[in-house]
Structure formats: structure tokens, C-alpha cells
């Protein structure tokens, strides 16, 4: 069961990395349609950052509790 959770976390981290790169590619290659679209993309990046931080915090708390 612990391995399932760790596998899930690793997969989540890969998804976040891929999605972040996709969004950055759109922004950096001029694929933003308008300011509203830009704001949406930036909001998505912030959400991904937040989720990634929550995962890190979860792993850190888990490590502390194991010791």
C-alpha cells in the first residue's frame, strides 16, 4: 500500500512537470490569445505550484513521522 502511494506521488509529480512545461511553452512561444488567456495560464501555473508544494509538505511530514 505504501508503494502504491509513492507510485501515485511520482506519477503526480510527472504530470505536474509536463503540464507546467506545456503551459510555459504556450506562453514563451507567443501562443497566448489575449490577456484573459494569459491570466488563466498564470493561474494554472500557480495552482500547479501549490499542488507541488502540498505534495512536498506531505512527504516531509511523513518523513518526520517515520523518525
Coordinates of C-alpha atoms in Angstrom, one line a residue:
X1 CA 0.0 0.0 0.0
X2 CA 2.8 2.4 0.8
X3 CA 4.4 1.7 -2.6
X4 CA 1.0 2.5 -4.3
X5 CA 1.0 5.9 -2.6
X6 CA 4.6 6.5 -3.6
X7 CA 3.9 5.4 -7.2
X8 CA 0.9 7.8 -7.2
X9 CA 3.0 10.7 -5.9
X10 CA 5.7 10.0 -8.5
X11 CA 3.1 10.0 -11.3
X12 CA 1.5 13.2 -10.0
X13 CA 4.9 14.9 -10.0
X14 CA 5.5 13.8 -13.6
X15 CA 2.0 15.1 -14.6
X16 CA 2.7 18.4 -12.9
X17 CA 6.1 18.8 -14.6
X18 CA 4.6 18.0 -18.0
X19 CA 1.7 20.4 -17.6
X20 CA 3.9 23.2 -16.3
X21 CA 6.2 22.7 -19.4
X22 CA 3.2 22.7 -21.7
X23 CA 1.9 26.0 -20.2
X24 CA 5.3 27.6 -20.3
X25 CA 5.7 26.6 -24.0
X26 CA 2.4 28.3 -24.8
X27 CA 3.5 31.5 -23.0
X28 CA 7.0 31.6 -24.3
X29 CA 6.2 30.8 -27.9
X30 CA 3.5 33.5 -28.2
X31 CA 0.6 31.2 -28.1
X32 CA -1.4 33.4 -25.7
X33 CA -4.5 34.6 -27.4
X34 CA -5.3 37.5 -25.1
X35 CA -4.7 38.9 -21.6
X36 CA -7.6 36.8 -20.2
X37 CA -6.0 33.7 -21.6
X38 CA -2.6 34.7 -20.2
X39 CA -4.2 35.3 -16.7
X40 CA -5.7 31.8 -16.9
X41 CA -2.4 30.2 -17.8
X42 CA -0.6 32.0 -15.0
X43 CA -3.4 30.9 -12.6
X44 CA -2.8 27.3 -13.8
X45 CA 0.9 27.6 -13.1
X46 CA 0.2 29.0 -9.6
X47 CA -2.2 26.0 -9.0
X48 CA 0.4 23.6 -10.1
X49 CA 3.0 25.2 -7.8
X50 CA 0.5 25.0 -4.9
X51 CA -0.2 21.3 -5.5
X52 CA 3.5 20.5 -5.8
X53 CA 4.2 22.3 -2.5
X54 CA 1.4 20.3 -0.8
X55 CA 3.0 17.1 -2.1
X56 CA 6.4 18.1 -0.8
X57 CA 4.8 19.0 2.6
X58 CA 3.0 15.7 2.8
X59 CA 6.3 13.8 2.1
X60 CA 8.2 15.9 4.6
X61 CA 5.6 15.3 7.3
X62 CA 5.6 11.6 6.5
X63 CA 9.4 11.5 6.8
X64 CA 9.3 13.3 10.2
X65 CA 6.6 10.9 11.5
X66 CA 8.7 7.9 10.5
X67 CA 11.7 9.1 12.6

